[in-house]
CSV table of C-alpha atoms (C1' of nucleotides) and ligand atoms in Angstrom, one decimal:
chain,number,residue,atom,x,y,z
A,21,MET,CA,127.3,175.6,60.5
A,22,HIS,CA,129.7,174.9,57.7
A,23,ASN,CA,131.7,171.9,58.7
A,24,ILE,CA,134.2,170.5,56.3
A,25,LEU,CA,134.0,167.1,58.1
A,26,GLN,CA,130.5,166.3,57.2
A,27,GLN,CA,129.1,165.9,53.7
A,28,HIS,CA,132.0,166.8,51.5
A,29,ASN,CA,133.5,165.2,48.5
A,30,HIS,CA,136.8,164.2,50.0
A,31,GLN,CA,138.3,163.2,46.7
A,32,HIS,CA,138.3,166.9,46.0
A,33,CYS,CA,140.4,167.5,49.1
A,34,ILE,CA,142.9,164.9,47.9
A,35,ASP,CA,143.1,166.1,44.3
A,36,ASP,CA,143.4,169.7,45.3
A,37,ALA,CA,146.1,169.0,47.9
A,38,LEU,CA,148.1,167.0,45.4
A,39,ALA,CA,147.7,169.6,42.7
A,40,ARG,CA,148.7,172.4,45.0
A,41,ALA,CA,151.7,170.4,46.1
A,42,ARG,CA,152.9,169.7,42.6
A,43,GLU,CA,152.5,173.4,41.6
A,44,LEU,CA,154.2,174.6,44.8
A,45,CYS,CA,157.2,172.3,44.3
A,46,GLN,CA,157.6,173.3,40.7
A,47,ARG,CA,157.5,177.0,41.7
A,48,ARG,CA,160.1,176.5,44.4
A,49,GLN,CA,162.3,174.3,42.3
A,50,VAL,CA,162.1,171.4,44.7
A,51,LYS,CA,161.3,167.8,43.7
A,52,PHE,CA,158.0,166.2,44.3
A,53,THR,CA,159.3,162.7,44.1
A,54,ARG,CA,157.2,159.5,44.0
A,55,ILE,CA,157.7,158.7,47.7
A,56,ARG,CA,156.9,162.2,48.7
A,57,GLU,CA,153.7,162.1,46.7
A,58,GLN,CA,152.8,158.8,48.2
A,59,VAL,CA,153.3,160.0,51.7
A,60,LEU,CA,151.3,163.2,51.1
A,61,ALA,CA,148.5,161.2,49.5
A,62,CYS,CA,148.6,159.0,52.6
A,63,VAL,CA,148.3,162.0,54.9
A,64,TRP,CA,145.5,163.3,52.9
A,65,ALA,CA,143.6,159.9,52.9
A,66,ASN,CA,141.3,161.6,55.4
A,67,HIS,CA,141.2,164.5,57.8
A,68,GLN,CA,142.7,162.5,60.7
A,69,PRO,CA,146.3,162.9,61.7
A,70,VAL,CA,148.2,159.8,60.8
A,71,GLY,CA,151.4,158.3,62.3
A,72,ALA,CA,154.6,157.7,60.4
A,73,TYR,CA,154.4,154.0,60.8
A,74,THR,CA,150.8,153.9,59.6
A,75,ILE,CA,151.9,155.7,56.5
A,76,LEU,CA,154.7,153.1,56.1
A,77,GLU,CA,152.1,150.3,56.3
A,78,GLU,CA,149.8,152.0,53.8
A,79,ILE,CA,152.5,152.4,51.3
A,80,ALA,CA,153.6,148.8,51.8
A,81,LYS,CA,150.0,147.8,51.0
A,82,ASP,CA,149.6,149.9,47.9
A,83,SER,CA,152.9,149.4,46.2
A,84,ASP,CA,154.2,146.0,47.3
A,85,ARG,CA,157.3,147.5,48.6
A,86,ARG,CA,157.9,148.5,52.2
A,87,PRO,CA,159.8,151.7,52.7
A,88,ALA,CA,162.0,151.8,55.8
A,89,PRO,CA,161.3,154.3,58.6
A,90,PRO,CA,163.9,156.8,57.5
A,91,THR,CA,162.4,157.0,54.0
A,92,VAL,CA,159.0,157.9,55.4
A,93,TYR,CA,160.5,160.4,57.9
A,94,ARG,CA,162.6,162.0,55.3
A,95,ALA,CA,159.6,162.5,53.1
A,96,LEU,CA,157.7,163.9,56.0
A,97,ASP,CA,160.6,166.3,56.8
A,98,PHE,CA,160.5,167.5,53.3
A,99,LEU,CA,156.7,168.0,53.4
A,100,LEU,CA,157.0,169.8,56.8
A,101,GLU,CA,159.8,172.1,55.5
A,102,ASN,CA,157.6,173.0,52.5
A,103,GLY,CA,154.5,173.5,54.7
A,104,LEU,CA,152.6,170.8,53.0
A,105,VAL,CA,151.8,169.0,56.2
A,106,HIS,CA,151.7,169.9,59.9
A,107,ARG,CA,152.9,167.7,62.8
A,108,ILE,CA,150.5,167.2,65.6
A,109,ALA,CA,152.9,166.9,68.6
A,110,SER,CA,150.4,165.6,71.1
A,111,LEU,CA,149.5,162.7,68.7
A,112,ASN,CA,152.9,162.0,67.2
A,113,ALA,CA,151.0,162.3,63.9
A,114,PHE,CA,150.8,164.3,60.7
A,115,VAL,CA,148.1,166.0,58.8
A,116,GLY,CA,147.8,167.8,55.6
A,117,CYS,CA,147.9,171.6,55.5
A,118,LYS,CA,145.1,173.3,53.7
A,119,ASN,CA,147.1,176.4,52.7
A,120,PRO,CA,150.7,175.6,52.1
A,121,ASN,CA,151.3,178.7,50.1
A,122,HIS,CA,151.0,180.9,53.2
A,123,HIS,CA,153.8,180.1,55.7
A,124,HIS,CA,152.3,179.4,59.1
A,125,GLN,CA,152.2,177.1,62.0
A,126,GLY,CA,148.8,175.4,62.2
A,127,HIS,CA,146.3,175.6,64.9
A,128,PHE,CA,144.1,172.6,65.3
A,129,LEU,CA,140.8,171.5,66.8
A,130,ILE,CA,141.1,167.7,67.3
A,131,CYS,CA,138.0,165.6,68.0
A,132,ARG,CA,138.6,163.1,70.7
A,133,GLN,CA,135.9,160.9,69.2
A,134,CYS,CA,136.2,160.9,65.4
A,135,ARG,CA,139.8,161.9,65.5
A,136,ASN,CA,139.3,164.5,62.8
A,137,ALA,CA,141.6,167.6,62.9
A,138,ILE,CA,140.2,170.9,61.9
A,139,GLU,CA,142.8,173.5,61.0
A,140,LEU,CA,141.8,177.0,62.0
A,141,ASP,CA,142.5,179.9,59.7
A,142,THR,CA,141.8,182.7,62.1
A,143,ASP,CA,144.5,185.0,63.6
A,144,VAL,CA,142.8,185.6,67.0
A,145,ILE,CA,144.7,182.9,68.7
A,146,ASN,CA,148.0,184.2,67.4
A,147,SER,CA,147.1,187.7,68.5
A,148,ALA,CA,146.4,186.4,72.0
A,149,ILE,CA,149.6,184.4,72.1
A,150,ASN,CA,151.6,187.4,70.9
A,151,ALA,CA,150.0,189.7,73.5
A,152,ALA,CA,150.8,187.3,76.3
A,153,ALA,CA,154.3,186.6,75.0
A,154,THR,CA,155.1,190.4,74.7
A,155,GLN,CA,154.2,190.9,78.4
A,156,HIS,CA,157.1,188.5,79.1
A,157,GLY,CA,159.5,190.0,76.5
A,158,PHE,CA,159.3,186.7,74.8
A,159,ALA,CA,159.8,186.6,71.0
A,160,VAL,CA,157.4,184.1,69.4
A,161,GLU,CA,158.8,181.8,66.7
A,162,ALA,CA,156.6,178.7,66.5
A,163,PRO,CA,153.3,178.7,68.4
A,164,CYS,CA,151.8,175.2,68.7
A,165,VAL,CA,148.1,175.0,69.4
A,166,GLU,CA,146.4,171.6,69.6
A,167,VAL,CA,142.9,171.7,71.1
A,168,VAL,CA,141.4,168.4,72.0
A,169,GLY,CA,137.6,168.3,72.4
A,170,CYS,CA,134.4,167.2,70.7
A,171,CYS,CA,133.5,168.3,67.2
A,172,ALA,CA,130.0,169.5,66.2
A,173,ASN,CA,129.3,166.2,64.3
A,174,CYS,CA,130.1,164.0,67.2
A,175,GLN,CA,128.1,166.2,69.6
A,176,GLU,CA,125.0,165.8,67.5
A,177,LEU,CA,125.5,162.1,67.3
A,178,SER,CA,125.8,161.7,71.0
A,179,ASP,CA,122.8,164.0,71.5
A,180,ASN,CA,120.6,161.7,69.3
A,181,GLU,CA,121.3,158.7,71.5
B,24,MET,CA,160.2,193.3,83.1
B,25,HIS,CA,159.7,190.7,85.9
B,26,ASN,CA,161.2,187.5,84.6
B,27,ILE,CA,161.2,184.5,86.9
B,28,LEU,CA,164.0,183.0,84.9
B,29,GLN,CA,166.7,185.5,85.9
B,30,GLN,CA,167.9,186.4,89.4
B,31,HIS,CA,165.6,184.4,91.6
B,32,ASN,CA,166.2,182.1,94.5
B,33,HIS,CA,165.3,178.9,92.9
B,34,GLN,CA,165.5,177.0,96.2
B,35,HIS,CA,162.3,178.8,97.1
B,36,CYS,CA,160.6,177.5,93.9
B,37,ILE,CA,161.6,174.0,94.9
B,38,ASP,CA,160.6,174.3,98.6
B,39,ASP,CA,157.3,175.9,97.7
B,40,ALA,CA,156.4,173.4,95.1
B,41,LEU,CA,157.1,170.5,97.4
B,42,ALA,CA,155.2,172.1,100.3
B,43,ARG,CA,152.3,172.8,98.1
B,44,ALA,CA,152.3,169.2,96.9
B,45,ARG,CA,152.4,167.8,100.4
B,46,GLU,CA,149.6,170.0,101.5
B,47,LEU,CA,147.5,169.2,98.4
B,48,CYS,CA,147.9,165.5,98.7
B,49,GLN,CA,146.9,165.6,102.4
B,50,ARG,CA,143.8,167.6,101.6
B,51,ARG,CA,142.9,165.2,98.8
B,52,GLN,CA,143.6,162.1,100.8
B,53,VAL,CA,146.1,160.8,98.2
B,54,LYS,CA,149.6,159.6,99.0
B,55,PHE,CA,152.7,161.7,98.4
B,56,THR,CA,155.0,158.7,98.4
B,57,ARG,CA,158.8,158.8,98.3
B,58,ILE,CA,159.1,158.1,94.6
B,59,ARG,CA,156.4,160.6,93.8
B,60,GLU,CA,158.3,163.2,95.9
B,61,GLN,CA,161.6,162.3,94.2
B,62,VAL,CA,160.1,162.7,90.7
B,63,LEU,CA,158.5,166.0,91.6
B,64,ALA,CA,161.7,167.3,93.1
B,65,CYS,CA,163.5,166.2,89.9
B,66,VAL,CA,160.9,168.1,87.7
B,67,TRP,CA,161.4,171.2,89.8
B,68,ALA,CA,165.2,171.0,89.8
B,69,ASN,CA,165.0,173.8,87.3
B,70,HIS,CA,162.4,175.5,85.0
B,71,GLN,CA,163.3,173.4,82.0
B,72,PRO,CA,161.0,170.5,81.0
B,73,VAL,CA,162.6,167.2,81.8
B,74,GLY,CA,162.2,163.8,80.1
B,75,ALA,CA,161.1,160.7,81.9
B,76,TYR,CA,164.4,158.9,81.3
B,77,THR,CA,166.4,161.9,82.6
B,78,ILE,CA,164.3,161.8,85.8
B,79,LEU,CA,165.2,158.1,86.0
B,80,GLU,CA,168.9,158.8,85.7
B,81,GLU,CA,168.8,161.6,88.2
B,82,ILE,CA,167.0,159.4,90.8
B,83,ALA,CA,169.5,156.6,90.1
B,84,LYS,CA,172.4,159.0,90.8
B,85,ASP,CA,170.8,160.4,94.0
B,86,SER,CA,169.7,157.2,95.6
B,87,ASP,CA,171.8,154.4,94.4
B,88,ARG,CA,168.8,152.5,93.1
B,89,ARG,CA,167.5,152.7,89.6
B,90,PRO,CA,163.8,152.8,89.2
B,91,ALA,CA,162.4,151.1,86.1
B,92,PRO,CA,160.6,153.2,83.5
B,93,PRO,CA,157.1,152.2,84.7
B,94,THR,CA,157.9,153.4,88.2
B,95,VAL,CA,158.8,156.8,86.9
B,96,TYR,CA,155.8,157.0,84.5
B,97,ARG,CA,153.4,155.9,87.2
B,98,ALA,CA,154.7,158.7,89.4
B,99,LEU,CA,154.4,161.1,86.6
B,100,ASP,CA,150.9,159.9,85.9
B,101,PHE,CA,149.9,160.5,89.5
B,102,LEU,CA,151.5,164.0,89.4
B,103,LEU,CA,149.7,164.8,86.1
B,104,GLU,CA,146.3,163.6,87.5
B,105,ASN,CA,146.8,165.8,90.5
B,106,GLY,CA,147.9,168.8,88.4
B,107,LEU,CA,151.3,169.0,90.0
B,108,VAL,CA,153.1,168.8,86.7
B,109,HIS,CA,152.3,169.5,83.1
B,110,ARG,CA,153.4,167.4,80.1
B,111,ILE,CA,155.0,169.3,77.2
B,112,ALA,CA,153.9,167.3,74.2
B,113,SER,CA,156.2,168.9,71.7
B,114,LEU,CA,159.2,168.0,73.9
B,115,ASN,CA,158.1,164.7,75.4
B,116,ALA,CA,158.9,166.3,78.7
B,117,PHE,CA,157.4,167.3,82.0
B,118,VAL,CA,157.5,170.5,84.0
B,119,GLY,CA,156.2,171.6,87.4
B,120,CYS,CA,152.9,173.5,87.6
B,121,LYS,CA,153.0,176.7,89.5
B,122,ASN,CA,149.3,176.6,90.6
B,123,PRO,CA,148.2,173.0,91.1
B,124,ASN,CA,145.3,174.1,93.3
B,125,HIS,CA,143.5,175.6,90.3
B,126,HIS,CA,142.6,172.9,87.8
B,127,HIS,CA,143.9,173.9,84.3
B,128,GLN,CA,145.8,172.9,81.2
B,129,GLY,CA,149.0,175.0,81.1
B,130,HIS,CA,150.1,177.3,78.4
B,131,PHE,CA,153.8,177.6,77.9
B,132,LEU,CA,156.4,179.9,76.4
B,133,ILE,CA,159.4,177.7,75.7
B,134,CYS,CA,162.8,179.2,74.9
B,135,ARG,CA,164.6,177.5,72.1
B,136,GLN,CA,167.9,178.6,73.6
B,137,CYS,CA,167.9,178.2,77.3
B,138,ARG,CA,165.0,175.7,77.2
B,139,ASN,CA,163.3,177.3,80.1
B,140,ALA,CA,159.5,177.0,80.0
B,141,ILE,CA,157.4,179.9,81.3
B,142,GLU,CA,153.8,179.0,82.3
B,143,LEU,CA,151.3,181.7,81.4
B,144,ASP,CA,148.6,182.5,83.9
B,145,THR,CA,146.4,184.7,81.6
B,146,ASP,CA,143.1,183.8,80.1
B,147,VAL,CA,143.3,185.7,76.9
B,148,ILE,CA,144.6,182.6,75.0
B,149,ASN,CA,141.8,180.4,76.3
B,150,SER,CA,139.3,183.1,75.3
B,151,ALA,CA,140.6,183.3,71.8
B,152,ILE,CA,140.6,179.5,71.5
B,153,ASN,CA,137.0,179.3,72.8
B,154,ALA,CA,136.0,181.9,70.3
B,155,ALA,CA,137.5,180.1,67.4
B,156,ALA,CA,136.2,176.8,68.6
B,157,THR,CA,132.6,178.1,69.0
B,158,GLN,CA,132.6,179.2,65.4
B,159,HIS,CA,133.1,175.5,64.5
B,160,GLY,CA,130.6,174.2,67.1
B,161,PHE,CA,133.5,172.6,68.7
B,162,ALA,CA,133.5,171.9,72.4
B,163,VAL,CA,136.9,172.5,73.9
B,164,GLU,CA,138.1,170.0,76.5
B,165,ALA,CA,141.9,170.3,76.7
B,166,PRO,CA,143.7,173.1,74.9
B,167,CYS,CA,147.4,172.5,74.5
B,168,VAL,CA,149.5,175.6,73.8
B,169,GLU,CA,153.3,175.4,73.5
B,170,VAL,CA,154.9,178.4,72.1
B,171,VAL,CA,158.6,178.0,71.0
B,172,GLY,CA,160.6,181.2,70.7
B,173,CYS,CA,163.3,183.2,72.5
B,174,CYS,CA,162.9,184.5,76.0
B,175,ALA,CA,163.8,188.0,77.2
B,176,ASN,CA,167.0,186.8,78.8
B,177,CYS,CA,168.4,185.1,75.8
B,178,GLN,CA,167.5,188.0,73.6
B,179,GLU,CA,169.5,190.3,75.7
B,180,LEU,CA,172.4,187.9,75.7
B,181,SER,CA,172.5,187.7,72.0
B,182,ASP,CA,172.1,191.5,71.7
B,183,ASN,CA,175.3,192.0,73.8
B,184,GLU,CA,177.4,189.9,71.5
C,12,DA,C1',182.1,160.5,30.1
C,13,DC,C1',183.0,162.9,34.4
C,14,DA,C1',182.2,165.0,38.7
C,15,DC,C1',178.8,166.7,41.8
C,16,DT,C1',174.7,166.8,44.5
C,17,DA,C1',170.3,165.2,46.0
C,18,DA,C1',167.5,161.5,47.1
C,19,DT,C1',166.7,156.9,48.5
C,20,DG,C1',167.9,152.2,50.4
C,21,DC,C1',169.2,149.7,54.3
C,22,DA,C1',170.8,148.0,58.9
C,23,DA,C1',171.2,149.2,63.2
C,24,DT,C1',170.0,151.6,67.2
C,25,DA,C1',168.1,155.4,70.2
C,26,DT,C1',164.3,157.3,72.6
C,27,DT,C1',159.8,157.4,74.7
C,28,DA,C1',156.1,154.7,76.6
C,29,DT,C1',153.3,150.7,78.0
C,30,DA,C1',151.7,145.7,79.1
C,31,DA,C1',151.5,142.0,82.1
C,32,DC,C1',152.3,139.9,86.1
C,33,DA,C1',154.8,139.4,90.8
C,34,DT,C1',155.7,141.4,95.3
C,35,DT,C1',155.3,144.7,98.9
C,36,DT,C1',153.1,148.1,101.5
C,37,DT,C1',149.1,150.2,103.5
C,38,DA,C1',144.4,150.5,105.0
C,39,DT,C1',140.1,148.0,106.6
C,40,DT,C1',137.5,144.5,108.8
C,41,DC,C1',136.7,141.2,111.9
D,28,DG,C1',146.3,141.6,116.2
D,29,DA,C1',145.5,138.4,112.4
D,30,DA,C1',142.8,138.1,108.0
D,31,DT,C1',141.5,140.5,103.9
D,32,DA,C1',141.4,143.8,100.4
D,33,DA,C1',143.2,147.6,97.9
D,34,DA,C1',146.9,150.5,96.5
D,35,DA,C1',151.6,151.1,95.2
D,36,DT,C1',155.8,149.5,93.6
D,37,DG,C1',159.1,146.1,91.4
D,38,DT,C1',160.4,143.5,87.4
D,39,DT,C1',160.7,141.8,82.8
D,40,DA,C1',159.6,142.3,78.4
D,41,DT,C1',158.0,144.7,74.5
D,42,DA,C1',155.6,148.3,71.8
D,43,DA,C1',155.7,152.7,69.4
D,44,DT,C1',158.2,156.6,67.6
D,45,DA,C1',162.4,158.5,65.7
D,46,DT,C1',167.3,158.9,64.3
D,47,DT,C1',172.3,157.8,62.9
D,48,DG,C1',175.5,156.3,59.6
D,49,DC,C1',176.8,154.5,55.6
D,50,DA,C1',175.9,152.4,50.9
D,51,DT,C1',173.6,153.0,46.5
D,52,DT,C1',171.1,155.2,43.0
D,53,DA,C1',169.3,159.0,40.3
D,54,DG,C1',169.4,163.3,38.5
D,55,DT,C1',172.4,167.9,37.0
D,56,DG,C1',175.7,170.5,34.9
D,57,DT,C1',180.3,170.5,32.5
E,207,LIG,ZN1,138.1,166.2,52.9
E,208,LIG,ZN1,148.3,174.7,57.7
E,209,LIG,ZN1,162.9,178.9,90.1
E,210,LIG,ZN1,150.1,174.8,85.5
DNA sequence: ACACTAATGCAATATTATAACATTTTATTC
DNA sequence: GAATAAAATGTTATAATATTGCATTAGTGT
């Protein structure tokens, strides 16, 4: 069982994500400004989706200046447009995308207990959705899949109680 | 192509939904009170997910008394618990369930244009989700699937332009 | 330097949802 | 049927999330 949520050097996740973002923005000729970088770093602080106002608070802590909500939301919009983060609708929260170079809508397994979100990279769900949609003559544009449950880690922990 | 969204007697949808709800509540020994019925009727006014505050406005129009938000949300909570409505997280809105007797989390195709929501009744998506989740040792509890796109109706309409 | 555009700052407000407590209605027991 | 308990609703206030509109600043090209 390879589980990114246990025993991994998360600093690598952060560094990689920021490096990918810098590279991607340069390639696309869009600006990876300070506030955008701060917000992305905040989203990548861990693997748990984070709310806009939490991001705001974190930035206020780190930099002694408190951005207003629109500032954070604009940065998030930019990151969403460029596929650097995903929005988790059921949590009103945002999480880093692990493959921003490939345009996609993320599919997530969200642990009710530890709150970590695992982004799936398989196509079986999209295939199933497309099959069902086709039966209704429905043209899929943005499939949103957010599965709440209990991750392998947390299941083990509660087994050992 | 059988599409519930075109050419159907929607009064039947409403009447059936309310009848099912009455019956279900009686069977479960829970109370289908006036406000709960009003809210459910409002949700079933059409096939488009409707927000809590819109429901509030509609009830205010119909009955000359304006329920406060908690009243509407409590009625919605009751209807959710009893599977009579589903919540569409990506729209912060609620829509009637077409099969409340069978406990399930709904999967929806949501048209970006006409805003109608089609509830799927196939199991292929759940199968795909379970397959993907199993690979991660993840125990699925509540899969949320909300697919935005363009319905058959609206595709035809834009073709004929 | 000038004009132009993109990005950010800032104040106010909109939208969605809940907390806390009072009152009323309904069911149960004596 | 009155006393009691439980459930449902009313009411006020407020929390949490998100956007609008306009002013200011920072880059970009001429
Ligand atoms: Zn990590
Ligand atoms: Zn992603
Ligand atoms: Zn109908
Ligand atoms: Zn349903």
